[in-house]
Short mmCIF file of C-alpha atoms in Angstrom, two decimals:
data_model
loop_
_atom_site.label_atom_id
_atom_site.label_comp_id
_atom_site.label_asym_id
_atom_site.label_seq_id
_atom_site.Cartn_x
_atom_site.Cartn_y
_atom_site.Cartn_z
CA UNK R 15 124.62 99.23 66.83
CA UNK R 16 121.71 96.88 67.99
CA UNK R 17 121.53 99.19 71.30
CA UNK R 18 121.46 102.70 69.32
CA UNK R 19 118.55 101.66 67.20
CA UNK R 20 116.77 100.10 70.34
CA UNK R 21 117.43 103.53 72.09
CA UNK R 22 116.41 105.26 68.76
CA UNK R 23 113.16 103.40 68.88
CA UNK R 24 112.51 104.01 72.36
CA UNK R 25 112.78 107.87 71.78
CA UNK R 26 110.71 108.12 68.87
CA UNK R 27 108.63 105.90 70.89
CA UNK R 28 108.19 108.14 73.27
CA UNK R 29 108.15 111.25 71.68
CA UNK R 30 105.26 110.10 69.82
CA UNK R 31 103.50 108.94 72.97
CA UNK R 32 103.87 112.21 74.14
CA UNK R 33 102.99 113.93 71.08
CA UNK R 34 99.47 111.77 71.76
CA UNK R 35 98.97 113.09 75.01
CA UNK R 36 99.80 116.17 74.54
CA UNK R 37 97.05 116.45 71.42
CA UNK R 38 94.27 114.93 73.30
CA UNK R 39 91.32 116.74 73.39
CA UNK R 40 88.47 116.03 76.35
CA UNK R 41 85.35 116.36 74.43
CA UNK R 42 82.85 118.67 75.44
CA UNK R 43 79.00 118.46 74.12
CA UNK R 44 77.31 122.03 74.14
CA UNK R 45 73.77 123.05 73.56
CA UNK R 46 72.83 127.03 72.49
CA UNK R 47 69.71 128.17 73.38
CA UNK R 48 68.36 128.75 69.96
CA UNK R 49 69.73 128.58 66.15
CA UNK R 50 72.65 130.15 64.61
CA UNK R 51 72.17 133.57 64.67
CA UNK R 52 74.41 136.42 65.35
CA UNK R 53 74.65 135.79 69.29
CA UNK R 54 76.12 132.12 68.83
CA UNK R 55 79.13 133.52 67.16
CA UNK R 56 80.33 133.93 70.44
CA UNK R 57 80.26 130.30 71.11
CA UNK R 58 81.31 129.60 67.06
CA UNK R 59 84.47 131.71 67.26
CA UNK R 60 86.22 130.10 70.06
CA UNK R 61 85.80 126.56 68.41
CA UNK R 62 86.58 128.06 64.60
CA UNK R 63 90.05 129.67 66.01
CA UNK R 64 91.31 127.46 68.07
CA UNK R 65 90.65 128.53 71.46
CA UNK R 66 89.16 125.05 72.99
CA UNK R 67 91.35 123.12 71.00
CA UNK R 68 94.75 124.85 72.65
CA UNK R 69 92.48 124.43 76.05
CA UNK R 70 92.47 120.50 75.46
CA UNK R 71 88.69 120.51 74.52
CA UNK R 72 87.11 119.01 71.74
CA UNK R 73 83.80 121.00 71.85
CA UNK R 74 81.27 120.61 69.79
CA UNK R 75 78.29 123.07 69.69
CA UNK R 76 74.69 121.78 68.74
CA UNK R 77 72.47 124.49 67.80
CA UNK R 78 68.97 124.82 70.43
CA UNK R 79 65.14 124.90 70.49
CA UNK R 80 64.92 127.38 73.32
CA UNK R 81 66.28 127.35 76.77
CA UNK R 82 63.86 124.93 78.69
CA UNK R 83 64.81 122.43 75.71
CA UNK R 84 68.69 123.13 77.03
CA UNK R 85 68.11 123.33 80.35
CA UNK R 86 66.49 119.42 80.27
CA UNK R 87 68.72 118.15 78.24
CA UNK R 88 71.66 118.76 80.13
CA UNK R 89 69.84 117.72 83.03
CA UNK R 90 69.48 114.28 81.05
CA UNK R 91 73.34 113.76 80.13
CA UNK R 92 72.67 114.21 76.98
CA UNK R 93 74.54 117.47 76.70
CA UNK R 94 77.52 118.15 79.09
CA UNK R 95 76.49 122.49 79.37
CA UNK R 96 74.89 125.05 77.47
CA UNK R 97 73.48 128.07 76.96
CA UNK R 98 70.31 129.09 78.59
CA UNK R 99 67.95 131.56 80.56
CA UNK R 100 68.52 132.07 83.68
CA UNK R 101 64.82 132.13 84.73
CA UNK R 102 64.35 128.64 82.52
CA UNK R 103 67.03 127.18 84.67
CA UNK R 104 65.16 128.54 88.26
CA UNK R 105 62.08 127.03 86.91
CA UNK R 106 63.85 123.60 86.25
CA UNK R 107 64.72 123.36 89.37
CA UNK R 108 61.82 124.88 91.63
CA UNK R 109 59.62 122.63 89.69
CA UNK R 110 62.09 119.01 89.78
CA UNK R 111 63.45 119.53 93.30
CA UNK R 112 63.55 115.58 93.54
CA UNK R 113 65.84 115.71 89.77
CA UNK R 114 68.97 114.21 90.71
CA UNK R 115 70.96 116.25 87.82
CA UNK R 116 69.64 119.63 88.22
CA UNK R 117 71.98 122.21 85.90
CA UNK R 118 73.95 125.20 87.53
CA UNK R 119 74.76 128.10 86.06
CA UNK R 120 78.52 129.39 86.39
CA UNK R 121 79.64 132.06 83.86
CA UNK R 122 76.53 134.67 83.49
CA UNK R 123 76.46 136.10 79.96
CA UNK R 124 73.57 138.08 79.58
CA UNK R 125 73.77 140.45 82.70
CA UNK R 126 70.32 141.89 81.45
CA UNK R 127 67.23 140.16 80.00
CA UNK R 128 66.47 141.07 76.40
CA UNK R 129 63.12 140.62 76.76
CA UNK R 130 60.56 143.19 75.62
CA UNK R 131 56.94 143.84 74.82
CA UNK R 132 57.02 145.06 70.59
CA UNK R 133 54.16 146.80 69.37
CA UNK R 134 52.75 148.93 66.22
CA UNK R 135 52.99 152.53 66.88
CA UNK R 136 49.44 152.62 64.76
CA UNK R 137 48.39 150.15 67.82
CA UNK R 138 48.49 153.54 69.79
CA UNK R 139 50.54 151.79 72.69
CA UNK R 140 53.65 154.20 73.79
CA UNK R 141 54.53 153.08 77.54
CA UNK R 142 53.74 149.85 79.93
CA UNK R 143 50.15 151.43 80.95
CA UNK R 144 48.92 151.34 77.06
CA UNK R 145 49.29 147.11 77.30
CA UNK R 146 46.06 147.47 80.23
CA UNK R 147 43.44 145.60 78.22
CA UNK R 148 45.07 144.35 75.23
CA UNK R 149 45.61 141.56 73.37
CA UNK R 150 48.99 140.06 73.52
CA UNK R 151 51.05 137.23 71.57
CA UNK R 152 53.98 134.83 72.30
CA UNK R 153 54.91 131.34 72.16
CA UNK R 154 54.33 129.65 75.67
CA UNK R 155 57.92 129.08 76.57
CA UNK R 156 59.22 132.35 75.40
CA UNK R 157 61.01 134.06 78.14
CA UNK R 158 59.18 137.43 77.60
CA UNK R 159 55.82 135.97 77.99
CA UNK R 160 56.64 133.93 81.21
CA UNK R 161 58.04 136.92 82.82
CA UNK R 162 55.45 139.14 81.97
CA UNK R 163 53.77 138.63 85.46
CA UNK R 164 56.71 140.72 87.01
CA UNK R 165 56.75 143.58 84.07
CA UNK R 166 52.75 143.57 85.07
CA UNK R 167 52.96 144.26 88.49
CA UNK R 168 56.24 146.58 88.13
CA UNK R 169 54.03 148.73 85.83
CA UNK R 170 50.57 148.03 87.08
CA UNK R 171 48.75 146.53 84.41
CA UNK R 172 45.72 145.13 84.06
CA UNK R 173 43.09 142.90 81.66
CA UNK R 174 45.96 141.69 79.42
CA UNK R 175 44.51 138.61 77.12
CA UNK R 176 47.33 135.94 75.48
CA UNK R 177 47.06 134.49 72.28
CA UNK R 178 49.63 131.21 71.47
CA UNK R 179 51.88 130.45 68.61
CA UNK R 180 54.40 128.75 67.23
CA UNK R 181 57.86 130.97 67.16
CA UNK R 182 57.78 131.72 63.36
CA UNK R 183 53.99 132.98 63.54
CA UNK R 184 54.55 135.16 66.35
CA UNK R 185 56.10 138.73 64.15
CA UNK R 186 53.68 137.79 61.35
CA UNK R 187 50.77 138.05 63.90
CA UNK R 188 51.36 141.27 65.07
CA UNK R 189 52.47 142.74 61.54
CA UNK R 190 48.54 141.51 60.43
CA UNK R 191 47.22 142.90 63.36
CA UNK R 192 46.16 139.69 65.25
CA UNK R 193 47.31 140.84 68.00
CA UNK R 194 48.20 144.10 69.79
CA UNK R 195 51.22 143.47 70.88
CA UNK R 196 53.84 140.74 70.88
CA UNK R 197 56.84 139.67 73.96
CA UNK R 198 59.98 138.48 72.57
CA UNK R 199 63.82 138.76 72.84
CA UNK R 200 64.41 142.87 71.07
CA UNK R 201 67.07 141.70 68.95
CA UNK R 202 65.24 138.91 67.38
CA UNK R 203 61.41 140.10 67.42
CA UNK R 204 62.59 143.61 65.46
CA UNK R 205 64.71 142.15 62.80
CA UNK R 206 62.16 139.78 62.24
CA UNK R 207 59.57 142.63 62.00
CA UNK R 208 61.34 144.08 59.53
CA UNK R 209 61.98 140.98 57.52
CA UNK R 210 57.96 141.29 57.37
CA UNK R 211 57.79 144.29 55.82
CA UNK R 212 57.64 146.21 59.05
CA UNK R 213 59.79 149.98 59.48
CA UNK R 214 62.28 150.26 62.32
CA UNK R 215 60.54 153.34 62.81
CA UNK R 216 56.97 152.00 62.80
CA UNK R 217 57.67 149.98 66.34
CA UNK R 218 57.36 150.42 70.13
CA UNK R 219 60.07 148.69 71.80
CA UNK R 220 59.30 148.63 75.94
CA UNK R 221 62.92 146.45 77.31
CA UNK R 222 61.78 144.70 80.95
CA UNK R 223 65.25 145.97 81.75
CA UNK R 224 63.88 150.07 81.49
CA UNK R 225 60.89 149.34 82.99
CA UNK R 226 61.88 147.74 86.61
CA UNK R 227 62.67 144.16 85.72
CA UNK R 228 66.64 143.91 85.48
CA UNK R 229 66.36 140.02 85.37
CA UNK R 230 69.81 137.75 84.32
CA UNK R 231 69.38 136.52 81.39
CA UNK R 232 71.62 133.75 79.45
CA UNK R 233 74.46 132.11 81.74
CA UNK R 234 76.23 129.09 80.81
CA UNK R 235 75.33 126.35 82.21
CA UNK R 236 76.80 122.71 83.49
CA UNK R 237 75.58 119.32 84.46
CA UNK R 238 76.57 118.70 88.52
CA UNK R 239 78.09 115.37 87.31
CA UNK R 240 79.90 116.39 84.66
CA UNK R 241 81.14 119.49 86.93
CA UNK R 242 81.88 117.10 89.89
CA UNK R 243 83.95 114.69 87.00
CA UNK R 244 85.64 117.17 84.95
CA UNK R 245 86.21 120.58 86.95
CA UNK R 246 89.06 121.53 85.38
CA UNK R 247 87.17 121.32 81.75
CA UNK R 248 85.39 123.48 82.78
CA UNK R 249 87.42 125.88 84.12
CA UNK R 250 89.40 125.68 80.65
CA UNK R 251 86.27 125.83 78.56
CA UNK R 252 85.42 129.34 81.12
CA UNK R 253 88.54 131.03 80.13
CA UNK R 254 88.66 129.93 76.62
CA UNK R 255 85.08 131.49 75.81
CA UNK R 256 85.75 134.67 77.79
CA UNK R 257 89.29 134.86 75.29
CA UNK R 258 86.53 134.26 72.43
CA UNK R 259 84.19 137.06 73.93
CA UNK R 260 86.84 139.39 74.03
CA UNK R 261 87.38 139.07 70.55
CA UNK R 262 83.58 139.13 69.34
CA UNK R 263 82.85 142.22 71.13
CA UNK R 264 85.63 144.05 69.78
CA UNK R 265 84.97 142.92 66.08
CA UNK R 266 81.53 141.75 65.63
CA UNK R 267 81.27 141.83 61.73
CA UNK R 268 84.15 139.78 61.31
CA UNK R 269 82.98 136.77 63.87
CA UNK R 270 79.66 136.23 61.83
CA UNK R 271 81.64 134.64 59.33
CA UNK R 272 82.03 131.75 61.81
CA UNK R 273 78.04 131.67 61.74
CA UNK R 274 78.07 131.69 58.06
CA UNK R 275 80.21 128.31 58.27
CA UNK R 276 77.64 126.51 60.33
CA UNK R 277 74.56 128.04 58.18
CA UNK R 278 75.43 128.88 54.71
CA UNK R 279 72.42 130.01 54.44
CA UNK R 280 72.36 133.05 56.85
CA UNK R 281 71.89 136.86 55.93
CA UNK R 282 75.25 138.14 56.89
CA UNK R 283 74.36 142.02 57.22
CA UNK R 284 70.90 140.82 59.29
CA UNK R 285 73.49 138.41 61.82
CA UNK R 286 75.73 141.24 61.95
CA UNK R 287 73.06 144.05 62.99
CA UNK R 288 71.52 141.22 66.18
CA UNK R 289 74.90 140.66 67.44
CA UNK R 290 75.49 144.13 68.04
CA UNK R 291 72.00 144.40 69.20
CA UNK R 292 72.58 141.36 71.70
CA UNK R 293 76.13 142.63 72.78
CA UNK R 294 74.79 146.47 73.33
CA UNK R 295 71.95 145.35 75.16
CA UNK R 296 72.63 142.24 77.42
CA UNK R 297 76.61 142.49 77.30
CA UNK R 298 78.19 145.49 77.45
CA UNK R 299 75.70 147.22 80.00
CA UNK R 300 75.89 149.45 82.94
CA UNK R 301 75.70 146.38 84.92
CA UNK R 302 78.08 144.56 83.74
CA UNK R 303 80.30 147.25 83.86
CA UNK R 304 79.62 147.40 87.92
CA UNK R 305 79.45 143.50 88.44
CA UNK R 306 81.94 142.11 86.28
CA UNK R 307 81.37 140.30 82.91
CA UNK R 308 80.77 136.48 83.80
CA UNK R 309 79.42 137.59 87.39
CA UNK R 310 76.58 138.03 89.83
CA UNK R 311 75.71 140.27 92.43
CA UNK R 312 73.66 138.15 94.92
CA UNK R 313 71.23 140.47 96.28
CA UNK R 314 69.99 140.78 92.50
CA UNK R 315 70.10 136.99 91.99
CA UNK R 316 68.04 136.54 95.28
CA UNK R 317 65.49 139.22 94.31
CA UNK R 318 65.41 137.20 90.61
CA UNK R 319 64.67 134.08 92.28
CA UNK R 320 61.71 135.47 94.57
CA UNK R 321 60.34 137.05 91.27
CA UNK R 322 60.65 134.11 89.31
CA UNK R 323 58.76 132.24 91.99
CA UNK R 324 55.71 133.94 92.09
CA UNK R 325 55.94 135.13 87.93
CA UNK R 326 55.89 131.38 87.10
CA UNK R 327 54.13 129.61 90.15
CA UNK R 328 56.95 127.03 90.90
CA UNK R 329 56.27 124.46 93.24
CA UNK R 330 58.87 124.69 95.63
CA UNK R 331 60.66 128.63 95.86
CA UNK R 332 63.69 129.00 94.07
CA UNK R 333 67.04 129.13 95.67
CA UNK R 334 69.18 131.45 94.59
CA UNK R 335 72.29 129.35 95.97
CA UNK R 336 71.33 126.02 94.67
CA UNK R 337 71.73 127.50 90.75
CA UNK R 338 74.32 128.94 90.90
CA UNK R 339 78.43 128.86 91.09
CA UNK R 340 80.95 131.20 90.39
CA UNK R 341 84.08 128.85 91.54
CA UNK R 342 84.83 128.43 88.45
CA UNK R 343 84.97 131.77 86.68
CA UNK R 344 88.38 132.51 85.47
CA UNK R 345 91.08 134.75 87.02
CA UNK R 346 89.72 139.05 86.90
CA UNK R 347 92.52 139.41 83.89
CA UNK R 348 90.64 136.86 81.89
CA UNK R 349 86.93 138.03 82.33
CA UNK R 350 88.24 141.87 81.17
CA UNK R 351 86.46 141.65 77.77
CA UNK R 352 84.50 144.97 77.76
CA UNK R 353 85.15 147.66 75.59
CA UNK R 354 87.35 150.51 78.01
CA UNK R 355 84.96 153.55 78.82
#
């Protein structure tokens, strides 16, 4: 009898031991690139159903300041990856070539910038050549601004002025008429032009993308040491936010809910409109449809990093093959999340 219940023990003993193992979840610390708004629901959804979790990954997603704020604080350790602009990252490391934990990026997400120049259409400005001589406003780090060099030259302009501000001032500028026109992400800069008062109809959106600058945009990113530590986490956390991708893309109005669970305070309908915004124009486009969502073509990536170079005046040139690395990218199967033409 004394045997059975020792052997009784032992199994539940180990069954539970198991049981512990098999629940164990690697934790994973995540940065965005900016609040919660409609785009992070493609980060929120994965953690809200499950995805990580049945990965092994405990993941917890911090919401961002913008992407140089992501890009140096995974470079510090004190986020494991995140979500970020490609350029930002380039500049990181053109600028730190001594850093010893330079980021790398290894799922692209944004195939195509969203950056654009937003003006009245009572400003008179219609196409790149109206911006020659004209006053212009963004926050120093945005993305839009910094890039601006390469729209220039792509569309030769000339005499442009910049006026600073904090990100909140920036729509309310132009809306007074401080300025003549404004760089920002389109899906973020409109709806926030309208919040102001501002018609749909009464703006000038110019993309960088329709104009001759097809830069990357936001790729996931991943600190060397945690990459050289922990490869397989990553390579679960890759396929479990391409299954969560999938998903967001082919309902978007039901994954802001998992935005409305990390900011109660959100305007559903707004968060609803920029995800479709971000997924139309960064996601689902005619280059990701040739490339492959999560991918790079390296002749683009090359071009990006010789642009970035001379937009932003780095002090070493970028290298296209130092930032980034597609070995981890799921299987094809997995990164199939586009709608079917």
């Amino acid at each position: 009898m004394r045997k059975r219940s020792f052997l009784q023990a032992s199994a539940v003993l180990a069954a539970t031991l198991t049981l512990g193992l098999a629940q164990a979840q690697t934790p994973v610390k995540f940065q965005l690139d900016w609040r919660f708004e409609g785009p992070s629901a493609l980060f929120l959804q994965p953690v809200a159903k499950g995805h990580f979790k049945a990965a092994g990954l405990d993941v917890a997603v911090d919401a961002g300041n913008g992407s140089g704020g992501t890009v140096t604080r995974v470079a510090s350790g004190a986020y494991d990856m995140g979500f970020a602009d490609m350029a930002s990252l380039m500049e990181f490391h053109a600028n730190n070539p001594d850093a010893p934990n330079k980021p790398v990026a290894v799922m692209m997400v944004y195939n195509s910038t969203p950056a654009a120049v937003l003006a009245l259409k009572k400003s008179g400005i219609s196409k790149p050549a109206d911006l020659s001589g004209k006053k212009l406003g963004a926050p120093v780090f945005d993305a839009g601004r910094k890039a601006f060099p390469i729209f220039e030259a792509a569309n030769k302009i000339t005499g442009v002025t910049w006026t600073a501000m904090d990100p909140p001032l920036r729509e309310t500028m132009l809306a007074r008429g401080d300025v003549d026109a404004i760089t920002g992400f389109s899906f973020t800069s409109l709806l926030n032009l309208e919040a102001r008062g501002v018609k749909t109809e009464d703006v000038v959106i110019l993309p960088y993308p329709e104009y001759g600058v097809k830069l990357y945009a936001n790729a996931i990113i991943v600190s060397p040491k945690f990459l050289q530590e922990k490869p397989e986490v990553v390579k679960a956390f890759l396929k479990a936010f391409a299954k969560g991708v999938k998903e967001v893309i082919a309902d978007p109005a039901a994954s802001v809910a998992y935005i409305k669970e990390r900011d109660g305070i959100i305007d559903v309908a707004l968060e609803t409109r920029r995800l479709k915004m971000a997924i139309d124009s960064t996601i689902a486009t005619p280059d990701t449809y040739k490339e492959g969502f999560g991918q790079v073509d390296a002749k683009r990536l090359a071009l990006m990093a010789t642009q970035v170079s001379e937009a932003f005046k780095t002090k070493t040139p970028v290298d296209a093959k130092v930032v980034w690395n597609g070995a981890f990218l799921p299987a094809k199967a997995d990164l199939d999340v586009l709608p079917k033409k």
